Coordinates of C-alpha atoms and ligand atoms in Angstrom, one line a residue:
Chain A
M1 CA 20.0 9.8 23.6
T2 CA 16.0 9.7 22.5
K3 CA 14.5 10.5 25.7
I4 CA 17.9 12.9 26.2
L5 CA 17.6 15.1 23.1
P6 CA 13.8 16.5 23.7
I7 CA 14.0 16.0 27.1
G8 CA 17.4 18.5 27.7
V9 CA 16.6 21.2 24.1
L10 CA 12.9 21.4 26.6
L11 CA 15.0 22.7 29.9
G12 CA 16.9 24.9 27.8
V13 CA 14.4 26.7 26.3
T14 CA 12.8 26.9 30.5
A15 CA 16.7 27.9 31.1
V16 CA 16.0 31.0 27.7
W17 CA 12.9 31.5 28.9
W18 CA 13.7 32.0 32.4
L19 CA 16.4 34.5 32.1
A20 CA 14.9 36.5 30.2
A21 CA 11.4 36.1 32.3
S22 CA 12.9 37.4 35.6
G23 CA 12.6 41.1 36.8
S24 CA 10.0 41.6 33.7
T25 CA 6.5 42.0 34.7
I26 CA 4.8 41.1 31.6
F27 CA 5.7 37.2 31.4
P28 CA 5.9 35.1 34.3
T29 CA 9.0 33.2 35.3
P30 CA 9.0 29.0 34.8
P31 CA 8.1 29.1 38.7
E32 CA 4.8 31.5 38.8
V33 CA 3.3 29.2 36.1
L34 CA 4.1 25.8 38.1
R35 CA 3.1 27.4 41.6
G36 CA -0.2 28.4 39.0
I37 CA -0.8 25.2 37.9
A38 CA -0.1 23.6 41.2
G39 CA -2.8 25.7 42.7
L40 CA -5.3 25.0 40.1
A41 CA -4.8 21.3 39.7
T42 CA -5.3 21.7 44.2
D43 CA -8.8 23.5 43.5
G44 CA -9.5 20.6 41.2
T45 CA -10.2 23.7 38.5
L46 CA -7.6 22.1 35.8
L47 CA -9.0 18.4 35.9
R48 CA -12.3 19.6 35.4
H49 CA -11.3 22.0 32.3
V50 CA -9.2 19.6 30.6
A51 CA -12.2 17.4 30.7
A52 CA -14.8 19.1 29.6
S53 CA -12.2 20.5 27.3
L54 CA -11.5 16.6 26.1
Y55 CA -14.8 15.7 26.1
R56 CA -15.3 18.0 23.3
V57 CA -12.3 16.8 20.9
T58 CA -13.9 13.3 21.9
F59 CA -16.7 13.6 20.5
G60 CA -16.6 16.3 17.6
Y61 CA -13.3 14.4 16.0
G62 CA -14.6 11.4 16.6
V63 CA -17.9 12.4 15.7
A64 CA -15.8 13.8 12.1
M65 CA -13.7 10.5 11.9
L66 CA -16.9 8.3 11.7
L67 CA -18.1 10.3 8.8
A68 CA -14.8 11.8 7.4
L69 CA -13.3 8.1 7.1
P70 CA -16.1 6.9 4.8
L71 CA -16.7 9.5 2.5
G72 CA -12.7 9.9 2.1
I73 CA -12.9 5.4 1.2
L74 CA -16.0 6.2 -1.7
M75 CA -14.0 9.6 -2.9
G76 CA -10.5 7.5 -3.3
W77 CA -12.1 4.5 -5.7
Y78 CA -15.6 5.7 -7.1
R79 CA -14.7 8.0 -9.6
T80 CA -18.3 9.8 -9.4
A81 CA -17.8 10.4 -5.8
F82 CA -14.7 12.7 -5.6
T83 CA -16.7 14.0 -9.7
A84 CA -19.8 15.0 -7.1
F85 CA -17.8 15.8 -3.7
N86 CA -14.4 17.3 -4.2
P87 CA -15.1 21.0 -5.4
L88 CA -17.6 21.3 -2.8
V89 CA -14.9 19.6 0.2
Q90 CA -11.9 21.9 -1.8
M91 CA -15.0 25.1 -1.1
L92 CA -15.5 24.1 2.6
R93 CA -11.9 22.7 3.8
P94 CA -10.0 27.0 3.6
I95 CA -12.7 28.1 5.8
S96 CA -11.5 28.8 9.3
P97 CA -13.4 26.5 11.3
I98 CA -12.8 30.1 13.8
A99 CA -15.0 31.9 11.4
W100 CA -17.8 29.4 11.3
I101 CA -18.3 30.6 15.5
P102 CA -20.8 33.5 15.1
L103 CA -23.1 30.5 13.3
A104 CA -22.5 27.7 15.7
I105 CA -23.0 30.0 18.5
L106 CA -26.3 31.3 16.5
W107 CA -27.5 27.1 16.3
F108 CA -25.6 25.7 19.8
G109 CA -25.7 28.5 21.6
V110 CA -23.4 29.0 24.2
S111 CA -23.0 24.4 25.0
D112 CA -21.3 21.9 24.7
L113 CA -22.3 21.6 21.0
S114 CA -20.7 25.3 19.7
P115 CA -16.7 23.7 20.6
M116 CA -18.0 20.2 19.9
F117 CA -19.0 21.2 15.7
L118 CA -16.5 23.9 15.0
V119 CA -14.0 20.7 16.4
F120 CA -15.8 18.6 14.2
L121 CA -15.1 21.2 11.0
A122 CA -11.7 20.9 11.9
S123 CA -10.5 17.6 12.2
F124 CA -13.0 16.1 9.1
F125 CA -11.7 18.4 6.5
P126 CA -7.8 16.9 6.3
M127 CA -9.0 13.6 7.3
V128 CA -11.4 13.2 4.3
L129 CA -8.3 14.2 2.1
A130 CA -5.7 11.8 3.3
T131 CA -8.0 9.2 3.2
T132 CA -9.0 10.0 -0.8
S133 CA -5.0 9.9 -1.6
G134 CA -4.5 6.9 0.8
V135 CA -7.1 5.3 -1.6
Q136 CA -6.5 6.1 -4.4
L137 CA -2.9 6.0 -4.1
V138 CA -3.1 2.1 -3.7
E139 CA -0.8 0.7 -6.0
R140 CA -2.4 -0.8 -9.3
E141 CA 0.4 -4.4 -9.0
Y142 CA -2.0 -4.8 -5.3
L143 CA -5.1 -3.7 -7.0
W144 CA -4.2 -6.0 -9.3
A145 CA -3.0 -8.6 -7.0
A146 CA -6.4 -8.3 -5.9
Q147 CA -9.0 -8.9 -9.1
N148 CA -6.5 -11.7 -10.5
F149 CA -7.1 -13.8 -6.1
G150 CA -11.5 -12.6 -7.5
I151 CA -11.3 -11.0 -4.4
T152 CA -14.2 -8.2 -5.1
G153 CA -17.0 -6.5 -3.4
F154 CA -16.5 -5.8 0.0
K155 CA -13.6 -8.7 1.1
L156 CA -11.5 -5.6 -1.8
F157 CA -12.6 -2.9 0.0
T158 CA -11.9 -4.7 3.8
H159 CA -8.9 -7.0 2.6
V160 CA -6.4 -4.3 0.0
I161 CA -8.5 -0.6 -0.4
I162 CA -8.2 -0.5 3.1
P163 CA -5.2 -1.6 4.3
G164 CA -3.5 -0.3 1.2
A165 CA -5.1 3.1 2.4
L166 CA -4.2 3.1 6.3
P167 CA -0.7 4.2 6.9
T168 CA -1.9 7.8 4.5
I169 CA -5.4 7.6 6.6
I170 CA -3.0 7.6 10.0
T171 CA -1.5 10.4 9.5
G172 CA -4.4 12.2 8.0
M173 CA -6.1 11.1 11.2
R174 CA -3.2 12.6 13.2
V175 CA -2.8 16.2 12.3
G176 CA -7.2 15.2 12.2
L177 CA -6.6 15.5 16.2
G178 CA -3.9 18.4 15.7
V179 CA -5.7 20.4 14.5
A180 CA -9.3 19.4 16.5
W181 CA -7.0 20.2 19.6
L182 CA -5.7 23.5 18.1
V183 CA -9.6 24.7 17.2
V184 CA -11.9 23.7 20.9
V185 CA -8.9 26.5 22.3
A186 CA -10.3 28.9 20.1
A187 CA -13.9 28.0 20.5
E188 CA -13.6 27.9 24.5
M189 CA -12.7 31.5 23.8
V190 CA -15.7 33.1 22.3
A191 CA -18.5 30.0 23.1
I192 CA -18.9 28.7 26.3
N193 CA -17.8 28.9 30.7
S194 CA -15.3 25.8 30.4
G195 CA -12.8 24.4 28.7
L196 CA -8.5 25.3 28.8
G197 CA -9.8 27.7 26.5
F198 CA -11.7 29.1 28.2
L199 CA -9.3 28.8 31.4
I200 CA -7.1 31.1 29.8
I201 CA -9.6 34.0 29.5
D202 CA -11.0 33.7 31.8
S203 CA -7.2 34.2 33.7
R204 CA -6.6 37.6 32.2
N205 CA -10.3 38.7 32.0
A206 CA -11.0 37.5 36.1
G207 CA -7.9 38.7 37.2
M208 CA -5.2 40.0 35.2
R209 CA -4.2 36.4 36.0
Y210 CA -0.8 36.1 33.3
D211 CA 0.8 33.0 36.0
L212 CA -2.7 30.5 35.0
V213 CA -2.4 32.8 31.3
V214 CA 0.3 30.7 30.1
A215 CA -0.2 28.1 32.7
G216 CA -3.3 27.1 30.6
M217 CA -0.1 27.1 27.7
V218 CA 1.4 24.7 28.9
M219 CA -1.1 22.8 30.3
I220 CA -2.7 22.6 26.6
G221 CA 1.2 21.9 24.7
A222 CA 1.5 19.2 27.2
I223 CA -1.5 17.5 26.4
G224 CA -1.6 17.9 23.0
L225 CA 2.0 16.2 22.7
L226 CA 0.6 13.1 24.9
L227 CA -2.8 13.2 22.1
D228 CA 0.1 12.6 19.3
L229 CA 2.0 10.4 21.3
V230 CA -1.4 8.2 20.8
M231 CA -1.5 8.4 17.7
R232 CA 1.7 7.8 17.1
R233 CA 1.8 4.5 18.0
L234 CA -0.3 3.5 15.3
E235 CA 2.1 3.9 13.0
D236 CA 4.3 1.2 15.3
L237 CA 1.5 -1.4 13.8
K238 CA 2.5 -4.3 11.7
E239 CA -0.6 -3.9 9.9
V240 CA 1.4 -0.3 8.3
R241 CA 5.0 -0.9 9.2
W242 CA 5.9 -1.2 5.2
R243 CA 5.1 2.3 5.0
Y244 CA 7.8 3.3 7.0
A245 CA 11.1 1.6 5.4
R246 CA 13.4 3.9 7.7
G247 CA 11.9 3.6 10.7
R248 CA 12.4 5.5 12.7
Chain B
M1 CA -5.9 -28.4 -16.4
G2 CA -4.4 -26.3 -18.8
A3 CA -5.8 -24.2 -21.4
D4 CA -4.4 -22.4 -25.1
V5 CA -3.6 -19.4 -25.5
S6 CA -3.8 -17.1 -28.7
V7 CA -2.9 -13.6 -29.5
K8 CA -4.0 -12.7 -32.7
G9 CA -3.2 -9.7 -33.6
V10 CA -1.8 -7.3 -30.8
W11 CA -0.7 -4.1 -30.8
K12 CA -0.4 -2.2 -27.2
R13 CA 0.0 1.6 -26.8
F14 CA 1.3 3.5 -24.0
G15 CA 0.5 7.4 -23.6
A16 CA -0.6 9.6 -26.9
G17 CA 2.1 12.4 -29.4
D18 CA 5.3 13.0 -28.6
G19 CA 5.6 10.5 -25.6
E20 CA 3.6 7.7 -27.0
V21 CA 5.3 4.5 -27.0
S22 CA 4.3 1.1 -29.1
A23 CA 4.8 -1.3 -27.1
L24 CA 3.6 -4.6 -29.1
E25 CA 2.4 -4.9 -32.9
D26 CA 1.4 -7.3 -34.0
M27 CA 2.0 -9.2 -32.0
S28 CA 0.7 -13.1 -32.7
F29 CA 1.2 -16.8 -31.3
T30 CA -1.0 -19.3 -29.5
V31 CA 1.0 -22.2 -26.8
G32 CA -1.2 -25.3 -26.4
V33 CA -2.6 -27.1 -23.3
G34 CA 0.0 -27.7 -20.4
E35 CA 2.8 -26.6 -22.8
F36 CA 6.1 -24.0 -21.4
V37 CA 6.5 -20.9 -23.0
A38 CA 9.6 -18.9 -22.0
I39 CA 10.2 -15.6 -23.6
V40 CA 13.1 -13.6 -23.7
G41 CA 14.4 -10.3 -24.5
P42 CA 16.2 -7.2 -24.4
S43 CA 14.4 -4.8 -21.7
G44 CA 11.9 -2.3 -22.2
C45 CA 10.7 -4.3 -25.9
G46 CA 7.4 -4.8 -24.2
K47 CA 7.6 -8.7 -22.4
S48 CA 5.4 -7.6 -19.5
T49 CA 3.2 -5.9 -21.4
L50 CA 2.3 -8.7 -23.6
L51 CA 1.5 -10.6 -19.8
K52 CA -0.2 -8.0 -18.9
L53 CA -2.6 -8.5 -21.9
L54 CA -2.3 -12.0 -20.7
A55 CA -4.0 -11.4 -17.9
G56 CA -6.3 -9.2 -18.9
F57 CA -4.5 -6.5 -16.6
E58 CA -4.7 -4.3 -19.7
Q59 CA -6.8 -4.3 -22.5
P60 CA -4.0 -5.2 -26.8
D61 CA -5.4 -1.2 -28.6
R62 CA -6.3 -3.6 -32.2
G63 CA -5.9 -8.2 -31.9
E64 CA -7.6 -10.4 -29.9
V65 CA -6.1 -12.0 -26.9
L66 CA -7.7 -15.2 -26.2
I67 CA -7.8 -18.5 -23.9
D68 CA -9.5 -21.2 -24.6
G69 CA -11.7 -19.4 -28.2
R70 CA -12.3 -16.8 -25.4
P71 CA -11.4 -13.4 -24.8
V72 CA -9.7 -12.3 -21.5
L73 CA -12.0 -9.5 -20.9
A74 CA -10.9 -8.8 -16.9
P75 CA -7.9 -11.3 -14.8
S76 CA -9.2 -14.2 -13.4
R77 CA -8.3 -16.9 -10.7
R78 CA -7.1 -19.9 -14.1
G79 CA -4.5 -16.9 -14.9
I80 CA -2.4 -16.7 -11.8
M81 CA 0.3 -13.5 -12.8
I82 CA 3.7 -13.1 -9.8
A83 CA 4.3 -9.9 -10.8
Q84 CA 8.1 -8.3 -11.7
R85 CA 7.3 -5.5 -9.6
G86 CA 5.8 -8.1 -6.7
S87 CA 2.7 -7.8 -5.1
V88 CA 3.0 -9.8 -1.8
F89 CA 0.1 -7.3 -0.1
P90 CA 2.3 -6.0 2.5
W91 CA -0.1 -5.8 5.2
M92 CA -0.4 -8.4 5.6
T93 CA 1.7 -11.9 6.9
V94 CA 2.8 -15.0 4.4
R95 CA 0.0 -16.9 5.6
Q96 CA -2.7 -14.2 5.3
N97 CA -1.6 -14.0 1.6
L98 CA -1.2 -17.3 0.7
D99 CA -5.3 -17.5 2.8
L100 CA -6.6 -15.1 0.6
A101 CA -5.7 -16.8 -2.2
L102 CA -7.4 -20.0 -1.6
D103 CA -10.0 -18.4 -1.5
G104 CA -13.2 -20.3 -1.8
T105 CA -11.4 -23.4 -0.5
P106 CA -13.1 -25.6 2.7
D107 CA -11.2 -24.7 6.1
P108 CA -9.7 -28.3 7.3
D109 CA -7.8 -28.3 3.5
R110 CA -6.5 -24.9 4.6
H111 CA -3.9 -24.9 7.1
Q112 CA -2.5 -28.1 5.3
I113 CA -2.5 -26.4 1.5
I114 CA -0.9 -23.1 3.5
A115 CA 1.7 -25.6 5.4
Q116 CA 2.3 -27.6 2.3
H117 CA 3.1 -24.4 -0.5
V118 CA 5.3 -22.6 2.3
N119 CA 7.2 -25.6 2.5
L120 CA 7.3 -26.2 -0.6
V121 CA 10.0 -22.7 -1.3
G122 CA 11.6 -22.9 2.0
L123 CA 10.0 -21.5 4.0
A124 CA 8.5 -23.0 7.0
G125 CA 8.2 -20.4 10.6
F126 CA 7.8 -17.7 8.4
E127 CA 4.2 -18.1 7.6
E128 CA 3.5 -15.2 10.6
R129 CA 6.4 -12.6 9.0
Y130 CA 5.6 -10.0 7.7
P131 CA 6.5 -9.3 4.0
H132 CA 9.0 -6.3 5.1
E133 CA 10.2 -8.2 7.7
L134 CA 12.1 -11.1 5.0
S135 CA 15.0 -10.7 2.3
G136 CA 13.8 -10.1 -1.0
G137 CA 14.8 -13.5 -2.7
M138 CA 11.5 -15.1 -0.2
L139 CA 9.2 -12.7 -1.1
Q140 CA 10.2 -13.5 -4.1
R141 CA 9.3 -17.0 -2.9
V142 CA 5.6 -16.2 -1.6
E143 CA 5.2 -15.3 -4.7
V144 CA 5.2 -18.1 -6.1
A145 CA 3.9 -19.6 -3.6
R146 CA 1.1 -18.0 -3.4
A147 CA 0.0 -18.3 -7.4
L148 CA 0.7 -21.3 -6.9
V149 CA -1.8 -21.9 -4.3
A150 CA -4.5 -20.6 -6.2
K151 CA -4.2 -23.9 -8.5
P152 CA -4.1 -21.6 -11.9
D153 CA -4.5 -23.1 -15.5
L154 CA -1.9 -20.2 -16.7
L155 CA 0.7 -19.6 -15.0
Y156 CA 2.1 -15.7 -15.6
M157 CA 6.0 -15.1 -15.1
D158 CA 7.2 -12.6 -14.9
E159 CA 10.3 -12.8 -14.3
P160 CA 10.1 -14.1 -10.7
F161 CA 13.9 -15.6 -9.7
G162 CA 15.6 -12.2 -10.6
A163 CA 16.3 -11.6 -6.8
L164 CA 17.1 -15.0 -6.2
D165 CA 21.5 -15.9 -5.5
A166 CA 22.1 -18.0 -8.2
L167 CA 22.0 -20.9 -6.1
T168 CA 18.4 -20.5 -4.6
R169 CA 17.1 -19.2 -8.0
L170 CA 18.7 -23.4 -9.8
S171 CA 16.4 -24.5 -6.2
V172 CA 13.2 -22.9 -5.9
R173 CA 13.3 -23.2 -9.6
N174 CA 13.2 -27.6 -9.8
E175 CA 10.7 -27.1 -7.2
L176 CA 8.7 -25.4 -9.1
L177 CA 9.2 -28.3 -12.0
R178 CA 8.0 -31.1 -10.0
I179 CA 5.1 -29.0 -8.4
L180 CA 4.6 -27.8 -12.2
T181 CA 3.8 -31.5 -13.0
R182 CA 1.2 -32.6 -10.9
D183 CA -0.8 -29.6 -12.0
R184 CA 0.2 -29.1 -15.6
P185 CA -1.2 -25.3 -15.6
T186 CA 0.5 -23.8 -19.2
C187 CA 3.1 -21.6 -18.6
L188 CA 4.8 -18.1 -19.7
L189 CA 8.4 -17.2 -18.1
V190 CA 9.5 -14.4 -19.1
T191 CA 13.3 -14.2 -17.9
H192 CA 16.2 -12.4 -18.5
D193 CA 18.5 -16.0 -18.6
V194 CA 18.2 -17.5 -21.8
E195 CA 19.5 -21.0 -20.3
E196 CA 17.0 -20.6 -17.3
A197 CA 14.5 -20.1 -20.6
L198 CA 16.1 -23.3 -21.9
H199 CA 15.7 -26.0 -19.3
V200 CA 13.1 -25.4 -17.9
A201 CA 10.8 -24.7 -21.7
D202 CA 8.7 -26.5 -24.5
R203 CA 9.7 -23.3 -26.7
V204 CA 11.8 -20.3 -26.1
F205 CA 10.2 -17.5 -27.8
V206 CA 13.0 -14.8 -28.6
M207 CA 11.9 -11.2 -28.4
T208 CA 12.7 -7.5 -31.0
P209 CA 13.8 -4.8 -29.2
R210 CA 11.0 -2.6 -28.6
P211 CA 7.9 -2.3 -30.5
A212 CA 8.0 -6.2 -29.7
R213 CA 7.5 -9.1 -32.4
V214 CA 8.3 -12.1 -32.0
A215 CA 11.9 -12.6 -33.7
L216 CA 12.6 -16.7 -33.7
V217 CA 10.6 -19.3 -31.5
V218 CA 13.2 -22.6 -30.4
D219 CA 11.8 -25.5 -29.8
V220 CA 13.5 -27.5 -26.8
T221 CA 12.9 -31.4 -27.4
A222 CA 16.6 -32.4 -25.4
P223 CA 14.9 -35.0 -21.9
R224 CA 14.3 -33.6 -19.1
P225 CA 15.7 -33.4 -17.0
R226 CA 18.0 -31.0 -18.6
R227 CA 21.7 -31.5 -18.3
M228 CA 23.5 -27.3 -19.5
S229 CA 25.9 -29.1 -21.1
S230 CA 24.8 -31.1 -23.4
P231 CA 25.8 -29.9 -26.9
E232 CA 22.6 -29.9 -28.0
L233 CA 21.0 -26.9 -25.2
V234 CA 24.6 -25.1 -26.3
G235 CA 23.9 -24.7 -29.6
L236 CA 20.0 -23.4 -28.6
K237 CA 21.3 -21.2 -26.6
E238 CA 24.0 -20.0 -28.7
R239 CA 21.0 -19.4 -31.5
I240 CA 19.3 -17.2 -29.4
L241 CA 22.2 -15.2 -28.0
T242 CA 22.9 -14.4 -31.7
E243 CA 19.4 -14.1 -32.4
L244 CA 19.4 -11.0 -28.9
G245 CA 23.1 -9.1 -30.7
L246 CA 25.2 -11.4 -29.0
S247 CA 27.9 -14.1 -29.3
A248 CA 28.5 -16.9 -26.3
A249 CA 32.0 -15.1 -25.8
D250 CA 30.7 -12.3 -25.1
V251 CA 28.7 -13.9 -22.6
T252 CA 30.9 -17.1 -20.8
Ligands
ATP1 N1 2.0 2.1 -18.8 C1 2.8 2.4 -18.7 N2 3.4 3.8 -19.1 C2 3.8 4.2 -20.8 N3 4.7 3.1 -20.9 C3 4.6 1.8 -20.4 C4 3.9 1.5 -19.6 N4 4.1 0.1 -19.5 C5 5.1 0.2 -20.4 N5 5.4 1.0 -21.3 C6 6.8 1.4 -22.2 O1 6.5 -0.1 -23.1 C7 7.5 -0.3 -23.3 C8 7.6 -1.9 -22.4 O2 7.9 -1.7 -21.2 P1 6.7 -3.5 -20.6 O3 7.2 -3.7 -18.9 O4 7.0 -4.0 -21.1 O5 9.0 -3.9 -20.8 P2 9.8 -5.5 -20.7 O6 9.8 -6.5 -21.9 O7 9.3 -6.7 -19.1 O8 11.4 -4.7 -20.1 P3 12.4 -5.5 -19.0 O9 12.4 -6.6 -19.6 O10 13.0 -4.5 -18.2 O11 11.1 -5.7 -17.5 C9 8.0 0.8 -22.3 O12 8.8 1.3 -23.4 C10 7.9 1.2 -20.8 O13 8.8 2.5 -20.8
MG2 MG1 9.1 -6.7 -17.9

């Protein structure tokens, strides 16, 4: 049932798309898109573009995680750190990463670093926010118990604060990866000449190949789904199951 | 083992303005080394608040809470709380919870001490389970085992058997009494069960409704093990229930 239902919905939407697009000149049909994907796959372009996008996301997101988690933990635990950094974070957060594109190109040129920087910006803030509130929401009862048993210093963080905040942190990591994937495509449309975003814009510019435009979109969606499935596996860890008591 | 407790003119309020709630007003009492005191009183009167002050989780607004004559400024391993809401870490297995509570114990002994306490509360075989995989009563027993593992001088128990069925309640209580005769910590037990209080305690404090004060102190001198049907305990039970505004006829 849990497998049939989503597959059924996907097939249904594809059928509606097919019906609506047949005979239309402004919307490619599913078979045309499939042929497009097959064509890109056989000559190796697809793999090259997918690898380029994933590579940029991995680095941008990885660096964002390395910085966001410690900062979030500090801001969540130490009042002074929160007071000091929260206004800055709240001010930078609403600036869309897209708005940074001109500066990114100015600073990093047309290189992998530009999209990486934008991916970093996009995923950093959701992860800081989630980590901060995760730490702030660790229940008093657990902190009291920790103090009671003499758990202090580094051990307090590794054994109580971080595990207590982990479910929220993981949610933040999921959101962060989602927007990272969103932003890498946008960045590749303007700031570089490879990747799925470039594939889409290039297919249009080079020959009005809208079948390939949609093929690129479908690939982005499919990879996004895979990434989220991987992240959701984290929520199945025994260490965090307590937070999702209702199960799935 | 054990320590003495002295509460002197303690006040505790929560909130401010219209929402202000006075939980404790001018509370005073002492508890001797190794003594077992049970506390009964109406719901919301301030019993948990009192234990939190004793454990150092909260500070009094006025007055002093002294352990062995020294003010309690912060929680410590000397006085362990068994919390009403439960505070077993849900992200750790039963074994990891007990292990964390052992702290400085040398490695070779740890395994044996954990096994012993897990057996004691009847949870052998559940060491590798996570709290969300246990029943409410099993979880409360983990809470008790974790507190005992730390070998505290003072044990603060806030409704530790609340989620247990009557039968398990009795057997865990008896087990607990057995361990307590081994370690002899000073005990303060909050319970809503008057019979339980009379079964285990040297003295029973009966609290007034909020703000809590000690309305009545009952000395329980009956020798242990106690039979609840003994005329002495039946009489004491009636006195306590009357103080709480109930008569034995209301309950039995
Ligand atoms: N942190 C807090 N903030 C505000 N009010 C509080 C807080 N802790 C306790 N109170 C209030 O203080 C009063 C006493 O609470 P307490 O938990 O000590 O009651 P209790 O005697 O343990 O009740 P019960 O038997 O139901 O557990 C209650 O009115 C409660 O609402
Ligand atoms: Mg209470």
